[in-house]
Coordinates of C-alpha atoms in Angstrom, one line a residue:
M6 CA -21.4 -28.8 -29.8
K7 CA -18.4 -27.5 -29.8
V8 CA -17.6 -23.6 -29.9
R9 CA -13.9 -21.8 -30.8
F10 CA -12.7 -19.6 -28.2
R11 CA -9.4 -18.1 -29.3
G12 CA -8.6 -20.7 -31.3
Q13 CA -9.2 -23.7 -28.9
R14 CA -12.2 -26.1 -28.8
F15 CA -14.5 -26.0 -25.7
Y16 CA -17.5 -27.9 -25.0
L17 CA -20.4 -25.8 -24.2
R18 CA -20.9 -28.0 -20.7
E19 CA -17.4 -27.1 -19.9
I20 CA -17.8 -23.3 -20.4
G21 CA -20.8 -23.9 -18.3
V22 CA -19.2 -25.5 -15.2
A23 CA -16.4 -22.8 -15.5
W24 CA -19.4 -19.9 -15.4
L25 CA -20.7 -21.6 -12.5
C26 CA -17.7 -21.8 -10.5
L27 CA -17.0 -18.2 -11.3
A28 CA -20.5 -17.7 -10.1
P29 CA -19.7 -17.1 -6.3
A30 CA -16.6 -14.7 -6.6
L31 CA -18.8 -12.7 -9.0
G32 CA -21.8 -12.3 -6.8
L33 CA -19.6 -11.5 -3.8
A34 CA -17.9 -8.8 -5.9
V35 CA -21.2 -7.3 -7.1
V36 CA -22.5 -7.4 -3.4
F37 CA -19.3 -6.1 -1.6
V38 CA -17.9 -4.1 -4.6
F39 CA -19.7 -2.8 -7.2
I40 CA -23.4 -2.1 -5.4
P41 CA -21.4 -0.1 -3.2
L42 CA -19.5 1.4 -5.5
V43 CA -22.5 2.9 -7.3
Q44 CA -24.1 3.7 -3.8
V45 CA -21.2 6.0 -2.6
F46 CA -21.3 7.5 -5.9
F47 CA -24.9 8.6 -5.6
L48 CA -24.4 9.5 -2.0
S49 CA -21.7 11.9 -3.0
F50 CA -24.5 14.5 -4.5
T51 CA -26.4 14.1 -1.9
N52 CA -26.4 15.9 1.7
W53 CA -27.0 12.9 4.1
D54 CA -25.5 12.7 7.4
L55 CA -26.0 10.4 10.3
L56 CA -28.5 12.6 12.3
R57 CA -30.9 12.8 9.2
A58 CA -33.5 10.1 7.8
T59 CA -33.6 11.8 4.4
K60 CA -31.1 12.4 1.4
N61 CA -31.3 15.3 -0.8
W62 CA -30.1 15.5 -3.9
I63 CA -27.4 18.8 -4.2
G64 CA -25.4 18.1 -7.0
I65 CA -21.8 18.8 -6.7
K66 CA -21.8 20.6 -3.5
N67 CA -19.9 18.2 -1.5
Y68 CA -17.0 17.9 -4.4
E69 CA -17.5 21.9 -4.1
Y70 CA -16.8 21.6 -0.6
I71 CA -14.2 19.5 -0.3
F72 CA -12.0 20.8 -2.8
K73 CA -12.3 24.4 -0.5
D74 CA -11.2 22.3 2.5
P75 CA -7.8 23.0 3.5
K76 CA -7.5 19.7 5.4
F77 CA -8.4 17.7 2.1
L78 CA -5.8 19.1 0.3
Q79 CA -3.5 18.7 3.2
S80 CA -4.6 15.1 3.0
I81 CA -3.8 14.4 -0.5
W82 CA -0.8 15.9 0.2
N83 CA 0.0 14.0 3.4
T84 CA -1.4 10.3 1.2
L85 CA 1.1 11.6 -2.2
Y86 CA 4.4 12.2 0.9
F87 CA 3.6 8.9 2.5
A88 CA 3.4 6.6 -0.9
G89 CA 6.5 9.1 -2.7
V90 CA 8.6 8.3 0.5
K91 CA 7.3 4.8 1.5
I92 CA 7.6 3.1 -1.6
P93 CA 10.9 3.9 -2.9
L94 CA 13.0 2.7 0.4
D95 CA 10.6 -0.3 0.7
L96 CA 11.4 -1.2 -2.6
V97 CA 15.0 -0.7 -2.3
L98 CA 15.5 -2.4 1.7
S99 CA 13.2 -5.3 0.5
L100 CA 15.2 -6.1 -2.5
F101 CA 18.7 -5.3 -1.2
I102 CA 17.7 -8.2 2.0
A103 CA 15.8 -10.4 -0.2
V104 CA 19.0 -10.4 -2.3
M105 CA 20.9 -11.1 1.1
L106 CA 19.0 -13.7 2.5
D107 CA 19.1 -15.5 -0.9
R108 CA 22.4 -17.5 -0.2
K109 CA 23.3 -20.4 1.8
I110 CA 24.2 -19.1 5.6
K111 CA 24.0 -20.0 8.8
G112 CA 20.8 -19.2 10.8
L113 CA 18.5 -18.4 7.4
R114 CA 15.4 -19.7 8.6
F115 CA 15.9 -17.5 11.6
Y116 CA 16.4 -14.2 9.9
R117 CA 13.6 -14.9 7.1
A118 CA 11.5 -15.7 10.6
S119 CA 12.3 -12.9 11.9
Y120 CA 11.9 -10.0 9.1
F121 CA 8.6 -11.6 8.3
A122 CA 7.6 -11.3 12.3
P123 CA 6.3 -7.8 12.1
V124 CA 3.8 -8.6 9.2
V125 CA 1.6 -10.8 11.7
I126 CA 1.3 -8.5 14.5
P127 CA -2.0 -6.5 14.5
V128 CA -1.8 -3.3 13.7
V129 CA -3.0 -1.6 16.6
A130 CA -1.2 -3.8 18.8
A131 CA 2.3 -2.6 17.0
S132 CA 1.3 0.9 16.6
L133 CA 0.9 1.0 20.1
I134 CA 4.5 -0.7 21.0
W135 CA 5.6 1.9 18.5
V136 CA 3.7 5.0 20.2
W137 CA 6.1 4.1 23.6
L138 CA 9.1 3.5 21.5
F139 CA 8.5 7.2 20.2
D140 CA 7.5 8.7 23.5
P141 CA 9.8 11.9 23.6
G142 CA 10.8 11.6 27.2
L143 CA 11.0 7.5 28.0
G144 CA 11.1 5.9 24.8
P145 CA 14.1 4.1 24.2
F146 CA 14.4 5.8 20.7
N147 CA 15.4 8.9 22.1
Q148 CA 17.3 7.1 25.2
I149 CA 19.7 6.0 22.6
L150 CA 19.8 9.1 21.1
G151 CA 20.9 10.6 24.3
L152 CA 23.9 8.3 24.6
F153 CA 25.3 9.7 21.5
G154 CA 25.0 13.7 22.9
I155 CA 22.0 14.3 20.3
S156 CA 18.7 16.0 21.6
P157 CA 15.2 14.6 22.2
I158 CA 13.1 14.6 19.1
R159 CA 9.3 14.8 19.5
W160 CA 8.4 12.2 16.9
L161 CA 4.8 12.2 16.4
H162 CA 4.5 15.8 18.2
D163 CA 6.4 18.0 15.7
P164 CA 4.7 18.6 12.3
A165 CA 8.6 18.3 10.9
S166 CA 9.1 14.5 12.2
S167 CA 5.6 12.9 12.4
M168 CA 4.8 11.7 9.1
L169 CA 8.2 10.5 8.9
S170 CA 7.7 8.4 11.9
I171 CA 4.6 7.2 10.4
I172 CA 6.7 6.0 7.3
L173 CA 9.6 4.5 9.9
F174 CA 6.5 2.2 11.3
S175 CA 5.5 1.1 8.3
L176 CA 8.0 0.3 7.0
W177 CA 9.2 -2.1 9.8
K178 CA 5.3 -3.7 9.5
G179 CA 5.1 -4.3 5.9
L180 CA 9.2 -4.8 4.7
G181 CA 8.7 -8.8 5.6
Y182 CA 6.4 -9.2 3.0
D183 CA 8.1 -7.8 0.2
I184 CA 11.1 -9.5 1.3
V185 CA 9.3 -12.7 0.8
I186 CA 7.7 -12.2 -2.6
F187 CA 11.2 -11.0 -3.6
L188 CA 12.8 -14.1 -2.6
A189 CA 10.0 -16.1 -4.1
G190 CA 11.4 -14.2 -7.3
L191 CA 14.7 -14.4 -7.1
Q192 CA 14.5 -18.7 -6.5
G193 CA 12.2 -18.6 -9.4
I194 CA 15.5 -17.2 -11.7
P195 CA 17.4 -20.2 -13.0
P196 CA 20.6 -20.3 -12.0
T197 CA 22.1 -21.2 -15.3
Y198 CA 22.0 -17.3 -16.5
S199 CA 24.1 -16.1 -13.8
E200 CA 26.6 -18.8 -14.3
A201 CA 26.8 -18.4 -17.9
A202 CA 27.6 -14.5 -17.3
S203 CA 30.1 -15.5 -14.9
I204 CA 31.8 -17.6 -17.6
D205 CA 31.6 -15.2 -20.1
G206 CA 33.6 -12.7 -17.2
A207 CA 30.7 -10.6 -15.7
G208 CA 30.9 -9.4 -12.2
Q209 CA 28.4 -9.6 -9.5
W210 CA 27.1 -6.0 -10.0
K211 CA 26.8 -6.5 -14.1
I212 CA 24.9 -10.0 -13.2
F213 CA 22.3 -8.2 -10.7
F214 CA 21.8 -5.6 -13.1
K215 CA 22.2 -7.2 -16.5
I216 CA 20.5 -10.3 -16.0
T217 CA 18.7 -10.5 -12.2
L218 CA 16.7 -7.1 -12.2
P219 CA 15.3 -7.6 -15.4
L220 CA 14.1 -11.0 -14.8
L221 CA 12.8 -9.4 -12.0
S222 CA 10.3 -7.0 -13.2
P223 CA 7.3 -8.7 -13.0
V224 CA 7.9 -8.7 -9.4
I225 CA 8.9 -4.9 -8.8
F226 CA 5.8 -4.1 -10.9
F227 CA 3.6 -6.3 -8.2
V228 CA 5.7 -4.8 -5.2
I229 CA 5.2 -0.8 -6.5
L230 CA 1.3 -1.6 -7.3
M231 CA 0.5 -2.9 -3.8
G232 CA 2.7 -0.4 -2.5
I233 CA 0.6 2.4 -4.1
I234 CA -2.8 0.4 -3.1
N235 CA -1.7 0.2 0.3
S236 CA -0.1 3.4 1.1
F237 CA -3.4 5.1 -0.3
K238 CA -5.3 3.0 2.0
I239 CA -3.2 3.7 5.1
F240 CA -5.3 4.4 8.1
T241 CA -5.2 2.4 11.1
E242 CA -1.7 3.3 11.9
I243 CA -2.6 6.9 11.6
S244 CA -6.0 6.9 14.0
V245 CA -3.7 5.2 16.7
M246 CA -0.2 6.7 16.2
T247 CA -1.3 10.2 15.7
P248 CA -5.4 10.7 17.0
K249 CA -6.9 13.7 14.9
G250 CA -4.2 13.6 12.2
G251 CA -1.2 14.5 14.5
P252 CA -0.2 18.2 14.7
L253 CA -1.4 20.6 12.3
Y254 CA -2.9 17.6 10.1
S255 CA 0.4 16.5 9.1
T256 CA -0.3 13.0 9.1
G257 CA -3.9 13.5 8.1
V258 CA -4.3 11.2 4.9
I259 CA -7.3 10.7 2.5
V260 CA -8.9 7.8 4.3
F261 CA -8.4 9.2 7.9
Y262 CA -10.4 12.7 6.1
I263 CA -13.0 10.3 4.9
Y264 CA -13.2 8.9 8.6
Q265 CA -13.2 12.0 10.4
Q266 CA -16.2 13.1 8.1
A267 CA -18.5 10.4 8.2
F268 CA -18.0 9.4 12.0
E269 CA -17.1 12.8 13.6
N270 CA -18.7 15.2 11.6
Y271 CA -21.6 12.4 10.5
R272 CA -21.3 14.0 6.8
I273 CA -21.8 11.1 4.6
G274 CA -22.0 13.0 1.3
R275 CA -18.6 14.7 1.8
A276 CA -17.3 11.5 2.9
A277 CA -18.6 10.0 -0.3
A278 CA -17.2 12.5 -2.4
A279 CA -13.9 11.9 -1.0
S280 CA -13.9 8.3 -1.2
V281 CA -14.6 8.9 -5.0
I282 CA -12.0 11.2 -5.5
L283 CA -10.0 8.5 -3.9
F284 CA -11.1 5.9 -6.0
L285 CA -10.3 8.3 -9.2
M286 CA -7.1 8.7 -8.0
I287 CA -5.6 4.9 -7.7
L288 CA -7.8 4.4 -10.7
A289 CA -5.8 6.3 -12.7
I290 CA -2.2 5.9 -11.0
T291 CA -2.8 2.6 -11.3
T292 CA -3.9 2.5 -15.1
V293 CA -0.7 4.8 -15.6
Q294 CA 1.5 1.7 -14.1
R295 CA -0.1 -0.8 -16.2
K296 CA 0.7 1.2 -19.0
L297 CA 4.2 1.7 -18.4
G298 CA 4.4 -2.0 -17.1
R299 CA 3.6 -3.1 -20.7
K300 CA 6.3 -1.4 -22.3
F301 CA 9.3 -2.1 -19.0
V302 CA 8.2 -5.3 -17.6
D303 CA 9.6 -8.6 -18.9
Y304 CA 6.9 -11.9 -18.5
E305 CA 9.0 -13.7 -20.5

């Protein structure tokens, strides 16, 4: 027996095999994604904490509390600020370096490995190293600034510079991954396009903006999407480099706020409510981005 699916013929046995292959992944998604998501949504309407054995339904009180909590509102701003500064910088720097590395130069493999090396370093270990680099008294960064007569900067201890310090670390830590992604995209562009444009008299800048950049639009879209998701999930470097959310809660992001509510204040209901808000924020942003992607991204 045959069935039609999108104009093609498939045997029912082949469809059954396909679903059988998908079953493990679907099962894991249900167990580790959908069921926890439903549980978190339910817990956000209860007053359960880790010191109690009962869960009482309290309606939207948890949502009312977090939206009146200055720390939660500050965490939303900090998260948006981190993403708004880090993602554009990461996009421009990684694309620029990828273009520079997409050439036949001496020591190319060494440069590629050097840029990717920070990606494989554990976040906790890298964070501790950068805490030392940022040390106001003994840190190399301030020692270098002192050679030029610049006063020491209290990198992680000043509300004005603490988040920028985290952004600087995050750029160093994740830049190599995006460079590799852009390199793969650049190497997938047929050289005949740029050669034909060069024969027609187009310069390097025109070739880049009129040919290379449009053909890289799917890669750029992917990098931005992953950048948004990762920026909204940032936690480890915050908790290691700036315990308690930094001075005046200047580095307290949403995930850090959720952690504090759950494991420091033992208010699981409030943590769940903040988690739901975070989920809705990411969902809204990615939905808008996907719609924009259909309009501006060229997959052909």
